[in-house]
Amino acid sequence: PPPAALQPTAFKDIGKLCSDLLSKDYKTGSNSVEVKSKVPNGITFTPKADKTGDKFSGSLAAKSAVPGGADLEVTLKTSGVMSASLEAANMMKGLSLTLDCETPAPGKPGLLSSGKGTLDYKTDALTAKGSYDYYRGDAHAAASSAFKALTFGACADYSVSKSSLSKYAAACQYVAPDFTVCAKLNEALGKPDGMVYAGSYYHKVSPKMQVGTEVSKAAKKDAVSLAFGCQYKLDKDLTVKGKVDADGMLSASYKHKLSNISTLTLATVIDTVHLAESSKHKFGLALNLTP
C-alpha cells in the first residue's frame, strides 16, 4: 500500500536520517568529557571539556525553566565568551520564539557580538521559520510542506548590510516505512563552487541495521563526492558504525552504554590513500555522564 500522509518535516531536517547516520559519532581529533546533572530546583548543569592536541577548551551550561513557560540556557566558555538562549514554546498554537545572544571575545569592543531572534511556526500542512541577527545583519527564512509521503521546501539567507541574497536552497524528500530518498539543490552566491546538487538514500534494513548513501556534485566541477555507511546495533547497549567516502577516508565508531548514567564513544578516521603516514589518521574519544 502507498505510504500514509505525513506531517511536513522542517526544512533543516530534510535528509537528516541519512546525514546523522553518516556524521554522528564520528568526532575525531579530540577527546571530550561531558557531565549532565539536574539539581532538585530543576536547573540542569552541563560542564564539558575538550582536548585537541595541546589545546584545551571547556564550557559550563546551565538550563532552567523560567516563569511564562520558557526555558533559559546560559553558557560560559573558557575563552571568556558567554552566550544565552531563551526559548518560549507554544506562544500560540504552533508558534515558538527563541532569542539568542553572545558576548564578543575578550579584547573585542561591544556589548554583544550576536543577537538573534527566531520564530518557528508549525501546522499539519506547513512548517515555517524566520530569523534575524541584529548585529550581523543576517536574515534567514525557510518553509516546507507535505503532500502524502512527499515533503518539499526551500530556504534563503539575505545579508541586510550588503543588500543581497547570500545563499538559497531547495529540497524534497520521499518517506516510506523503511526507506527515505532526498534530493537537494543549494548555492552560496559568490563562492567558487557555485551551485551544488546533492542526493541521499536511507534504508532501515532491520531494527538492528541501517544503511545510507550521500552523493553531491558542484556544478562547476567534474568530480562527484560520495559517502556511504552503515550502523549495526549489536545489543541494546552497543552500536558500531562504519563509513567510507570517495576521498579514501575510512571511518568507524564504537558506542557503548556502560551504565544507566554513562556512554563511551570511540571513533577513528583512517586515510587509506596514505596508510603509511600516521599523521593522516585521527582518533577521538567522548565520555558522556548523566547522573
PDB file of C-alpha atoms in Angstrom:
ATOM      1  CA  PRO A   1       0.000   0.000   0.000  1.00  0.00           C
ATOM      2  CA  PRO A   2       1.180   3.588  -0.580  1.00  0.00           C
ATOM      3  CA  PRO A   3       2.717   5.404   2.398  1.00  0.00           C
ATOM      4  CA  ALA A   4       0.330   7.340   4.591  1.00  0.00           C
ATOM      5  CA  ALA A   5       0.284  11.131   4.523  1.00  0.00           C
ATOM      6  CA  LEU A   6       2.873  12.667   6.833  1.00  0.00           C
ATOM      7  CA  GLN A   7       3.249  15.969   8.625  1.00  0.00           C
ATOM      8  CA  PRO A   8       5.831  18.173   6.879  1.00  0.00           C
ATOM      9  CA  THR A   9       9.422  17.871   8.043  1.00  0.00           C
ATOM     10  CA  ALA A  10      11.161  21.120   8.974  1.00  0.00           C
ATOM     11  CA  PHE A  11      13.395  22.206   6.089  1.00  0.00           C
ATOM     12  CA  LYS A  12      16.606  21.805   8.118  1.00  0.00           C
ATOM     13  CA  ASP A  13      15.627  18.184   8.890  1.00  0.00           C
ATOM     14  CA  ILE A  14      15.040  17.081   5.296  1.00  0.00           C
ATOM     15  CA  GLY A  15      17.576  14.293   4.701  1.00  0.00           C
ATOM     16  CA  LYS A  16      18.505  14.234   8.411  1.00  0.00           C
ATOM     17  CA  LEU A  17      18.215  10.446   8.836  1.00  0.00           C
ATOM     18  CA  CYS A  18      20.993   9.791   6.318  1.00  0.00           C
ATOM     19  CA  SER A  19      23.025  12.807   7.417  1.00  0.00           C
ATOM     20  CA  ASP A  20      23.013  11.673  11.054  1.00  0.00           C
ATOM     21  CA  LEU A  21      23.920   8.125  10.055  1.00  0.00           C
ATOM     22  CA  LEU A  22      26.998   9.360   8.162  1.00  0.00           C
ATOM     23  CA  SER A  23      28.125  12.106  10.549  1.00  0.00           C
ATOM     24  CA  LYS A  24      27.130  11.428  14.164  1.00  0.00           C
ATOM     25  CA  ASP A  25      29.554   9.611  16.485  1.00  0.00           C
ATOM     26  CA  TYR A  26      32.499  10.186  14.121  1.00  0.00           C
ATOM     27  CA  LYS A  27      34.121  13.046  16.030  1.00  0.00           C
ATOM     28  CA  THR A  28      37.885  12.629  15.783  1.00  0.00           C
ATOM     29  CA  GLY A  29      40.977  14.701  16.513  1.00  0.00           C
ATOM     30  CA  SER A  30      39.848  15.476  20.053  1.00  0.00           C
ATOM     31  CA  ASN A  31      38.905  13.883  23.359  1.00  0.00           C
ATOM     32  CA  SER A  32      35.911  15.152  25.300  1.00  0.00           C
ATOM     33  CA  VAL A  33      34.132  14.571  28.595  1.00  0.00           C
ATOM     34  CA  GLU A  34      30.609  15.847  29.306  1.00  0.00           C
ATOM     35  CA  VAL A  35      28.650  15.580  32.540  1.00  0.00           C
ATOM     36  CA  LYS A  36      24.971  16.473  32.729  1.00  0.00           C
ATOM     37  CA  SER A  37      23.209  16.693  36.091  1.00  0.00           C
ATOM     38  CA  LYS A  38      19.912  18.120  37.332  1.00  0.00           C
ATOM     39  CA  VAL A  39      19.691  19.621  40.821  1.00  0.00           C
ATOM     40  CA  PRO A  40      16.491  19.486  42.934  1.00  0.00           C
ATOM     41  CA  ASN A  41      15.370  23.007  41.980  1.00  0.00           C
ATOM     42  CA  GLY A  42      15.181  21.974  38.312  1.00  0.00           C
ATOM     43  CA  ILE A  43      18.375  23.557  36.973  1.00  0.00           C
ATOM     44  CA  THR A  44      20.417  21.342  34.654  1.00  0.00           C
ATOM     45  CA  PHE A  45      24.202  21.887  34.700  1.00  0.00           C
ATOM     46  CA  THR A  46      26.382  20.621  31.854  1.00  0.00           C
ATOM     47  CA  PRO A  47      30.163  21.056  32.181  1.00  0.00           C
ATOM     48  CA  LYS A  48      32.136  19.953  29.119  1.00  0.00           C
ATOM     49  CA  ALA A  49      35.868  19.657  28.448  1.00  0.00           C
ATOM     50  CA  ASP A  50      37.642  19.148  25.111  1.00  0.00           C
ATOM     51  CA  LYS A  51      41.313  18.463  24.394  1.00  0.00           C
ATOM     52  CA  THR A  52      42.578  18.830  20.838  1.00  0.00           C
ATOM     53  CA  GLY A  53      46.317  18.269  20.532  1.00  0.00           C
ATOM     54  CA  ASP A  54      47.896  20.564  23.132  1.00  0.00           C
ATOM     55  CA  LYS A  55      44.861  22.843  23.291  1.00  0.00           C
ATOM     56  CA  PHE A  56      42.194  22.629  25.972  1.00  0.00           C
ATOM     57  CA  SER A  57      38.749  24.209  25.907  1.00  0.00           C
ATOM     58  CA  GLY A  58      35.663  23.859  28.016  1.00  0.00           C
ATOM     59  CA  SER A  59      32.262  25.257  28.850  1.00  0.00           C
ATOM     60  CA  LEU A  60      29.669  25.270  31.597  1.00  0.00           C
ATOM     61  CA  ALA A  61      25.979  25.463  30.672  1.00  0.00           C
ATOM     62  CA  ALA A  62      23.017  25.962  32.997  1.00  0.00           C
ATOM     63  CA  LYS A  63      19.442  25.448  31.802  1.00  0.00           C
ATOM     64  CA  SER A  64      16.247  26.131  33.711  1.00  0.00           C
ATOM     65  CA  ALA A  65      12.565  26.822  33.197  1.00  0.00           C
ATOM     66  CA  VAL A  66      11.549  30.441  33.817  1.00  0.00           C
ATOM     67  CA  PRO A  67       8.131  31.977  34.527  1.00  0.00           C
ATOM     68  CA  GLY A  68       5.864  32.126  31.493  1.00  0.00           C
ATOM     69  CA  GLY A  69       6.652  28.629  30.224  1.00  0.00           C
ATOM     70  CA  ALA A  70      10.048  29.487  28.698  1.00  0.00           C
ATOM     71  CA  ASP A  71      13.438  27.787  29.013  1.00  0.00           C
ATOM     72  CA  LEU A  72      16.626  29.772  29.622  1.00  0.00           C
ATOM     73  CA  GLU A  73      20.114  28.397  28.973  1.00  0.00           C
ATOM     74  CA  VAL A  74      23.328  30.293  29.761  1.00  0.00           C
ATOM     75  CA  THR A  75      26.763  29.020  28.669  1.00  0.00           C
ATOM     76  CA  LEU A  76      30.194  30.271  29.746  1.00  0.00           C
ATOM     77  CA  LYS A  77      33.218  29.140  27.740  1.00  0.00           C
ATOM     78  CA  THR A  78      36.846  29.037  28.832  1.00  0.00           C
ATOM     79  CA  SER A  79      37.558  31.531  26.025  1.00  0.00           C
ATOM     80  CA  GLY A  80      35.642  34.105  28.074  1.00  0.00           C
ATOM     81  CA  VAL A  81      32.649  34.194  25.732  1.00  0.00           C
ATOM     82  CA  MET A  82      29.180  33.947  27.283  1.00  0.00           C
ATOM     83  CA  SER A  83      26.024  33.031  25.393  1.00  0.00           C
ATOM     84  CA  ALA A  84      22.361  32.857  26.364  1.00  0.00           C
ATOM     85  CA  SER A  85      19.279  31.331  24.770  1.00  0.00           C
ATOM     86  CA  LEU A  86      15.651  31.900  25.754  1.00  0.00           C
ATOM     87  CA  GLU A  87      13.049  29.623  24.171  1.00  0.00           C
ATOM     88  CA  ALA A  88       9.319  30.228  24.542  1.00  0.00           C
ATOM     89  CA  ALA A  89       7.416  27.300  23.080  1.00  0.00           C
ATOM     90  CA  ASN A  90       3.720  27.442  22.189  1.00  0.00           C
ATOM     91  CA  MET A  91       3.291  31.219  22.474  1.00  0.00           C
ATOM     92  CA  MET A  92       0.201  30.417  20.470  1.00  0.00           C
ATOM     93  CA  LYS A  93      -0.774  27.185  18.776  1.00  0.00           C
ATOM     94  CA  GLY A  94       2.202  26.027  16.709  1.00  0.00           C
ATOM     95  CA  LEU A  95       4.295  29.163  17.285  1.00  0.00           C
ATOM     96  CA  SER A  96       7.540  29.356  19.269  1.00  0.00           C
ATOM     97  CA  LEU A  97      10.105  32.128  19.799  1.00  0.00           C
ATOM     98  CA  THR A  98      13.833  31.774  20.506  1.00  0.00           C
ATOM     99  CA  LEU A  99      16.171  34.617  21.451  1.00  0.00           C
ATOM    100  CA  ASP A 100      19.940  34.039  21.293  1.00  0.00           C
ATOM    101  CA  CYS A 101      22.833  36.353  22.138  1.00  0.00           C
ATOM    102  CA  GLU A 102      26.586  36.078  22.610  1.00  0.00           C
ATOM    103  CA  THR A 103      29.254  38.361  24.001  1.00  0.00           C
ATOM    104  CA  PRO A 104      32.340  39.223  21.930  1.00  0.00           C
ATOM    105  CA  ALA A 105      35.686  37.554  22.564  1.00  0.00           C
ATOM    106  CA  PRO A 106      37.791  39.262  25.254  1.00  0.00           C
ATOM    107  CA  GLY A 107      39.518  42.356  23.902  1.00  0.00           C
ATOM    108  CA  LYS A 108      36.935  42.994  21.192  1.00  0.00           C
ATOM    109  CA  PRO A 109      34.591  46.002  21.504  1.00  0.00           C
ATOM    110  CA  GLY A 110      30.844  45.945  22.004  1.00  0.00           C
ATOM    111  CA  LEU A 111      28.389  44.513  24.483  1.00  0.00           C
ATOM    112  CA  LEU A 112      27.275  41.710  22.159  1.00  0.00           C
ATOM    113  CA  SER A 113      28.694  40.132  19.018  1.00  0.00           C
ATOM    114  CA  SER A 114      25.450  38.385  18.104  1.00  0.00           C
ATOM    115  CA  GLY A 115      21.792  38.898  18.917  1.00  0.00           C
ATOM    116  CA  LYS A 116      19.284  36.749  17.038  1.00  0.00           C
ATOM    117  CA  GLY A 117      15.543  36.227  17.189  1.00  0.00           C
ATOM    118  CA  THR A 118      13.916  33.146  15.643  1.00  0.00           C
ATOM    119  CA  LEU A 119      10.249  32.349  15.033  1.00  0.00           C
ATOM    120  CA  ASP A 120       9.101  28.778  14.310  1.00  0.00           C
ATOM    121  CA  TYR A 121       5.579  28.005  13.125  1.00  0.00           C
ATOM    122  CA  LYS A 122       4.126  24.538  12.604  1.00  0.00           C
ATOM    123  CA  THR A 123       0.753  23.287  11.390  1.00  0.00           C
ATOM    124  CA  ASP A 124      -0.420  19.983   9.944  1.00  0.00           C
ATOM    125  CA  ALA A 125       0.284  21.290   6.444  1.00  0.00           C
ATOM    126  CA  LEU A 126       3.219  23.686   6.860  1.00  0.00           C
ATOM    127  CA  THR A 127       6.386  24.435   8.812  1.00  0.00           C
ATOM    128  CA  ALA A 128       8.000  27.862   8.571  1.00  0.00           C
ATOM    129  CA  LYS A 129      10.992  29.517  10.199  1.00  0.00           C
ATOM    130  CA  GLY A 130      12.335  33.039  10.154  1.00  0.00           C
ATOM    131  CA  SER A 131      15.302  34.570  11.962  1.00  0.00           C
ATOM    132  CA  TYR A 132      17.263  37.818  12.060  1.00  0.00           C
ATOM    133  CA  ASP A 133      20.616  38.613  13.666  1.00  0.00           C
ATOM    134  CA  TYR A 134      20.652  42.301  14.534  1.00  0.00           C
ATOM    135  CA  TYR A 135      24.420  42.607  14.999  1.00  0.00           C
ATOM    136  CA  ARG A 136      25.442  40.649  11.922  1.00  0.00           C
ATOM    137  CA  GLY A 137      22.593  41.836   9.713  1.00  0.00           C
ATOM    138  CA  ASP A 138      21.757  38.302   8.552  1.00  0.00           C
ATOM    139  CA  ALA A 139      18.171  37.243   7.808  1.00  0.00           C
ATOM    140  CA  HIS A 140      17.026  33.681   7.184  1.00  0.00           C
ATOM    141  CA  ALA A 141      13.700  32.222   6.045  1.00  0.00           C
ATOM    142  CA  ALA A 142      12.658  28.620   5.419  1.00  0.00           C
ATOM    143  CA  ALA A 143       9.412  26.782   4.755  1.00  0.00           C
ATOM    144  CA  SER A 144       8.314  23.255   3.945  1.00  0.00           C
ATOM    145  CA  SER A 145       5.073  21.461   3.204  1.00  0.00           C
ATOM    146  CA  ALA A 146       3.946  17.894   2.574  1.00  0.00           C
ATOM    147  CA  PHE A 147       1.720  16.040   0.145  1.00  0.00           C
ATOM    148  CA  LYS A 148       1.121  12.449   1.216  1.00  0.00           C
ATOM    149  CA  ALA A 149       4.630  10.943   1.606  1.00  0.00           C
ATOM    150  CA  LEU A 150       6.428  13.784  -0.190  1.00  0.00           C
ATOM    151  CA  THR A 151       7.899  16.775   1.660  1.00  0.00           C
ATOM    152  CA  PHE A 152       9.287  19.759  -0.241  1.00  0.00           C
ATOM    153  CA  GLY A 153      10.735  23.044   0.927  1.00  0.00           C
ATOM    154  CA  ALA A 154      13.086  25.952   0.351  1.00  0.00           C
ATOM    155  CA  CYS A 155      15.198  28.436   2.313  1.00  0.00           C
ATOM    156  CA  ALA A 156      17.097  31.644   1.665  1.00  0.00           C
ATOM    157  CA  ASP A 157      19.659  33.802   3.508  1.00  0.00           C
ATOM    158  CA  TYR A 158      19.779  37.549   2.967  1.00  0.00           C
ATOM    159  CA  SER A 159      22.518  39.962   4.032  1.00  0.00           C
ATOM    160  CA  VAL A 160      20.926  43.235   5.089  1.00  0.00           C
ATOM    161  CA  SER A 161      24.280  45.006   5.309  1.00  0.00           C
ATOM    162  CA  LYS A 162      25.122  44.041   1.718  1.00  0.00           C
ATOM    163  CA  SER A 163      21.505  44.264   0.460  1.00  0.00           C
ATOM    164  CA  SER A 164      21.919  40.981  -1.371  1.00  0.00           C
ATOM    165  CA  LEU A 165      20.946  37.321  -1.256  1.00  0.00           C
ATOM    166  CA  SER A 166      23.831  35.289   0.183  1.00  0.00           C
ATOM    167  CA  LYS A 167      22.542  31.732  -0.377  1.00  0.00           C
ATOM    168  CA  TYR A 168      19.463  29.707  -1.148  1.00  0.00           C
ATOM    169  CA  ALA A 169      18.428  26.060  -1.221  1.00  0.00           C
ATOM    170  CA  ALA A 170      15.542  23.792  -2.203  1.00  0.00           C
ATOM    171  CA  ALA A 171      14.893  20.171  -1.260  1.00  0.00           C
ATOM    172  CA  CYS A 172      12.368  17.375  -1.481  1.00  0.00           C
ATOM    173  CA  GLN A 173      12.069  14.096   0.407  1.00  0.00           C
ATOM    174  CA  TYR A 174      10.064  10.914  -0.070  1.00  0.00           C
ATOM    175  CA  VAL A 175       9.421   8.866   3.066  1.00  0.00           C
ATOM    176  CA  ALA A 176       8.351   5.207   3.034  1.00  0.00           C
ATOM    177  CA  PRO A 177       8.032   2.944   6.097  1.00  0.00           C
ATOM    178  CA  ASP A 178      11.568   1.562   5.732  1.00  0.00           C
ATOM    179  CA  PHE A 179      13.450   3.988   3.467  1.00  0.00           C
ATOM    180  CA  THR A 180      13.849   7.687   2.689  1.00  0.00           C
ATOM    181  CA  VAL A 181      15.058   9.366  -0.511  1.00  0.00           C
ATOM    182  CA  CYS A 182      16.102  13.029  -0.582  1.00  0.00           C
ATOM    183  CA  ALA A 183      17.287  15.499  -3.245  1.00  0.00           C
ATOM    184  CA  LYS A 184      18.731  18.972  -2.614  1.00  0.00           C
ATOM    185  CA  LEU A 185      19.940  21.970  -4.559  1.00  0.00           C
ATOM    186  CA  ASN A 186      21.849  24.816  -2.897  1.00  0.00           C
ATOM    187  CA  GLU A 187      24.024  27.723  -3.905  1.00  0.00           C
ATOM    188  CA  ALA A 188      26.219  30.006  -1.818  1.00  0.00           C
ATOM    189  CA  LEU A 189      26.347  33.104  -4.004  1.00  0.00           C
ATOM    190  CA  GLY A 190      29.836  34.434  -4.616  1.00  0.00           C
ATOM    191  CA  LYS A 191      31.529  31.155  -3.619  1.00  0.00           C
ATOM    192  CA  PRO A 192      33.734  29.313  -6.163  1.00  0.00           C
ATOM    193  CA  ASP A 193      31.791  26.042  -6.048  1.00  0.00           C
ATOM    194  CA  GLY A 194      28.608  27.767  -7.185  1.00  0.00           C
ATOM    195  CA  MET A 195      25.541  25.565  -7.361  1.00  0.00           C
ATOM    196  CA  VAL A 196      25.718  22.152  -5.652  1.00  0.00           C
ATOM    197  CA  TYR A 197      23.402  19.198  -6.314  1.00  0.00           C
ATOM    198  CA  ALA A 198      23.033  16.523  -3.634  1.00  0.00           C
ATOM    199  CA  GLY A 199      21.039  13.378  -3.011  1.00  0.00           C
ATOM    200  CA  SER A 200      20.783  10.804  -0.252  1.00  0.00           C
ATOM    201  CA  TYR A 201      19.218   7.421   0.425  1.00  0.00           C
ATOM    202  CA  TYR A 202      18.497   5.943   3.852  1.00  0.00           C
ATOM    203  CA  HIS A 203      17.301   2.371   4.376  1.00  0.00           C
ATOM    204  CA  LYS A 204      16.276   0.765   7.646  1.00  0.00           C
ATOM    205  CA  VAL A 205      17.145  -2.810   6.709  1.00  0.00           C
ATOM    206  CA  SER A 206      16.052  -4.188  10.095  1.00  0.00           C
ATOM    207  CA  PRO A 207      15.563  -2.906  13.650  1.00  0.00           C
ATOM    208  CA  LYS A 208      19.289  -3.541  14.152  1.00  0.00           C
ATOM    209  CA  MET A 209      20.767  -2.339  10.871  1.00  0.00           C
ATOM    210  CA  GLN A 210      20.579   0.866   8.822  1.00  0.00           C
ATOM    211  CA  VAL A 211      22.469   1.892   5.690  1.00  0.00           C
ATOM    212  CA  GLY A 212      22.792   5.227   3.918  1.00  0.00           C
ATOM    213  CA  THR A 213      24.429   6.917   0.930  1.00  0.00           C
ATOM    214  CA  GLU A 214      25.069  10.565   0.100  1.00  0.00           C
ATOM    215  CA  VAL A 215      26.230  11.929  -3.235  1.00  0.00           C
ATOM    216  CA  SER A 216      26.915  15.547  -4.226  1.00  0.00           C
ATOM    217  CA  LYS A 217      28.343  17.456  -7.188  1.00  0.00           C
ATOM    218  CA  ALA A 218      29.306  21.080  -7.661  1.00  0.00           C
ATOM    219  CA  ALA A 219      28.016  22.410 -10.985  1.00  0.00           C
ATOM    220  CA  LYS A 220      31.426  23.935 -11.797  1.00  0.00           C
ATOM    221  CA  LYS A 221      33.395  20.771 -11.004  1.00  0.00           C
ATOM    222  CA  ASP A 222      33.646  17.379 -12.690  1.00  0.00           C
ATOM    223  CA  ALA A 223      34.281  15.381  -9.507  1.00  0.00           C
ATOM    224  CA  VAL A 224      31.421  13.730  -7.645  1.00  0.00           C
ATOM    225  CA  SER A 225      31.560  13.352  -3.856  1.00  0.00           C
ATOM    226  CA  LEU A 226      30.266  10.070  -2.482  1.00  0.00           C
ATOM    227  CA  ALA A 227      29.932   8.657   1.033  1.00  0.00           C
ATOM    228  CA  PHE A 228      28.162   5.545   2.235  1.00  0.00           C
ATOM    229  CA  GLY A 229      27.978   3.720   5.534  1.00  0.00           C
ATOM    230  CA  CYS A 230      26.009   1.547   7.885  1.00  0.00           C
ATOM    231  CA  GLN A 231      25.090   1.183  11.532  1.00  0.00           C
ATOM    232  CA  TYR A 232      24.573  -2.098  13.362  1.00  0.00           C
ATOM    233  CA  LYS A 233      23.178  -2.486  16.851  1.00  0.00           C
ATOM    234  CA  LEU A 234      24.904  -5.488  18.416  1.00  0.00           C
ATOM    235  CA  ASP A 235      22.687  -5.333  21.509  1.00  0.00           C
ATOM    236  CA  LYS A 236      20.714  -2.767  23.500  1.00  0.00           C
ATOM    237  CA  ASP A 237      23.912  -1.135  24.813  1.00  0.00           C
ATOM    238  CA  LEU A 238      26.399  -1.468  21.948  1.00  0.00           C
ATOM    239  CA  THR A 239      26.333   0.108  18.475  1.00  0.00           C
ATOM    240  CA  VAL A 240      29.017   0.070  15.765  1.00  0.00           C
ATOM    241  CA  LYS A 241      29.178   2.239  12.657  1.00  0.00           C
ATOM    242  CA  GLY A 242      31.331   2.359   9.537  1.00  0.00           C
ATOM    243  CA  LYS A 243      31.657   4.803   6.632  1.00  0.00           C
ATOM    244  CA  VAL A 244      33.812   5.276   3.531  1.00  0.00           C
ATOM    245  CA  ASP A 245      33.975   8.213   1.117  1.00  0.00           C
ATOM    246  CA  ALA A 246      35.307   8.984  -2.351  1.00  0.00           C
ATOM    247  CA  ASP A 247      38.477  10.564  -0.890  1.00  0.00           C
ATOM    248  CA  GLY A 248      39.530   7.203   0.546  1.00  0.00           C
ATOM    249  CA  MET A 249      38.712   8.089   4.155  1.00  0.00           C
ATOM    250  CA  LEU A 250      37.541   5.092   6.187  1.00  0.00           C
ATOM    251  CA  SER A 251      35.672   5.962   9.390  1.00  0.00           C
ATOM    252  CA  ALA A 252      34.473   3.763  12.225  1.00  0.00           C
ATOM    253  CA  SER A 253      32.842   4.325  15.597  1.00  0.00           C
ATOM    254  CA  TYR A 254      32.059   2.228  18.652  1.00  0.00           C
ATOM    255  CA  LYS A 255      29.381   3.450  21.060  1.00  0.00           C
ATOM    256  CA  HIS A 256      28.829   1.628  24.330  1.00  0.00           C
ATOM    257  CA  LYS A 257      26.319   2.460  27.035  1.00  0.00           C
ATOM    258  CA  LEU A 258      28.437   1.473  30.021  1.00  0.00           C
ATOM    259  CA  SER A 259      25.664   2.018  32.565  1.00  0.00           C
ATOM    260  CA  ASN A 260      22.447   3.959  33.062  1.00  0.00           C
ATOM    261  CA  ILE A 261      24.476   7.151  33.554  1.00  0.00           C
ATOM    262  CA  SER A 262      27.479   6.763  31.234  1.00  0.00           C
ATOM    263  CA  THR A 263      28.106   6.364  27.499  1.00  0.00           C
ATOM    264  CA  LEU A 264      31.509   5.938  25.833  1.00  0.00           C
ATOM    265  CA  THR A 265      32.103   6.674  22.140  1.00  0.00           C
ATOM    266  CA  LEU A 266      35.348   5.821  20.311  1.00  0.00           C
ATOM    267  CA  ALA A 267      35.916   6.989  16.733  1.00  0.00           C
ATOM    268  CA  THR A 268      38.655   6.773  14.145  1.00  0.00           C
ATOM    269  CA  VAL A 269      39.303   8.030  10.619  1.00  0.00           C
ATOM    270  CA  ILE A 270      41.894   6.186   8.514  1.00  0.00           C
ATOM    271  CA  ASP A 271      43.311   7.757   5.348  1.00  0.00           C
ATOM    272  CA  THR A 272      43.560   4.679   3.133  1.00  0.00           C
ATOM    273  CA  VAL A 273      45.432   6.656   0.448  1.00  0.00           C
ATOM    274  CA  HIS A 274      48.284   7.417   2.882  1.00  0.00           C
ATOM    275  CA  LEU A 275      48.273   4.388   5.157  1.00  0.00           C
ATOM    276  CA  ALA A 276      51.977   4.678   5.971  1.00  0.00           C
ATOM    277  CA  GLU A 277      51.646   8.268   7.239  1.00  0.00           C
ATOM    278  CA  SER A 278      50.401   8.053  10.817  1.00  0.00           C
ATOM    279  CA  SER A 279      49.772  11.809  10.972  1.00  0.00           C
ATOM    280  CA  LYS A 280      46.977  11.402   8.425  1.00  0.00           C
ATOM    281  CA  HIS A 281      44.928   9.178  10.745  1.00  0.00           C
ATOM    282  CA  LYS A 282      42.731  10.577  13.519  1.00  0.00           C
ATOM    283  CA  PHE A 283      41.177   9.195  16.678  1.00  0.00           C
ATOM    284  CA  GLY A 284      38.636  10.540  19.132  1.00  0.00           C
ATOM    285  CA  LEU A 285      37.054   9.697  22.478  1.00  0.00           C
ATOM    286  CA  ALA A 286      33.897  11.056  24.072  1.00  0.00           C
ATOM    287  CA  LEU A 287      32.562  10.211  27.529  1.00  0.00           C
ATOM    288  CA  ASN A 288      29.074  11.380  28.497  1.00  0.00           C
ATOM    289  CA  LEU A 289      27.883  11.158  32.103  1.00  0.00           C
ATOM    290  CA  THR A 290      24.301  11.839  33.191  1.00  0.00           C
ATOM    291  CA  PRO A 291      23.986  11.157  36.933  1.00  0.00           C
TER     292      PRO A 291
END
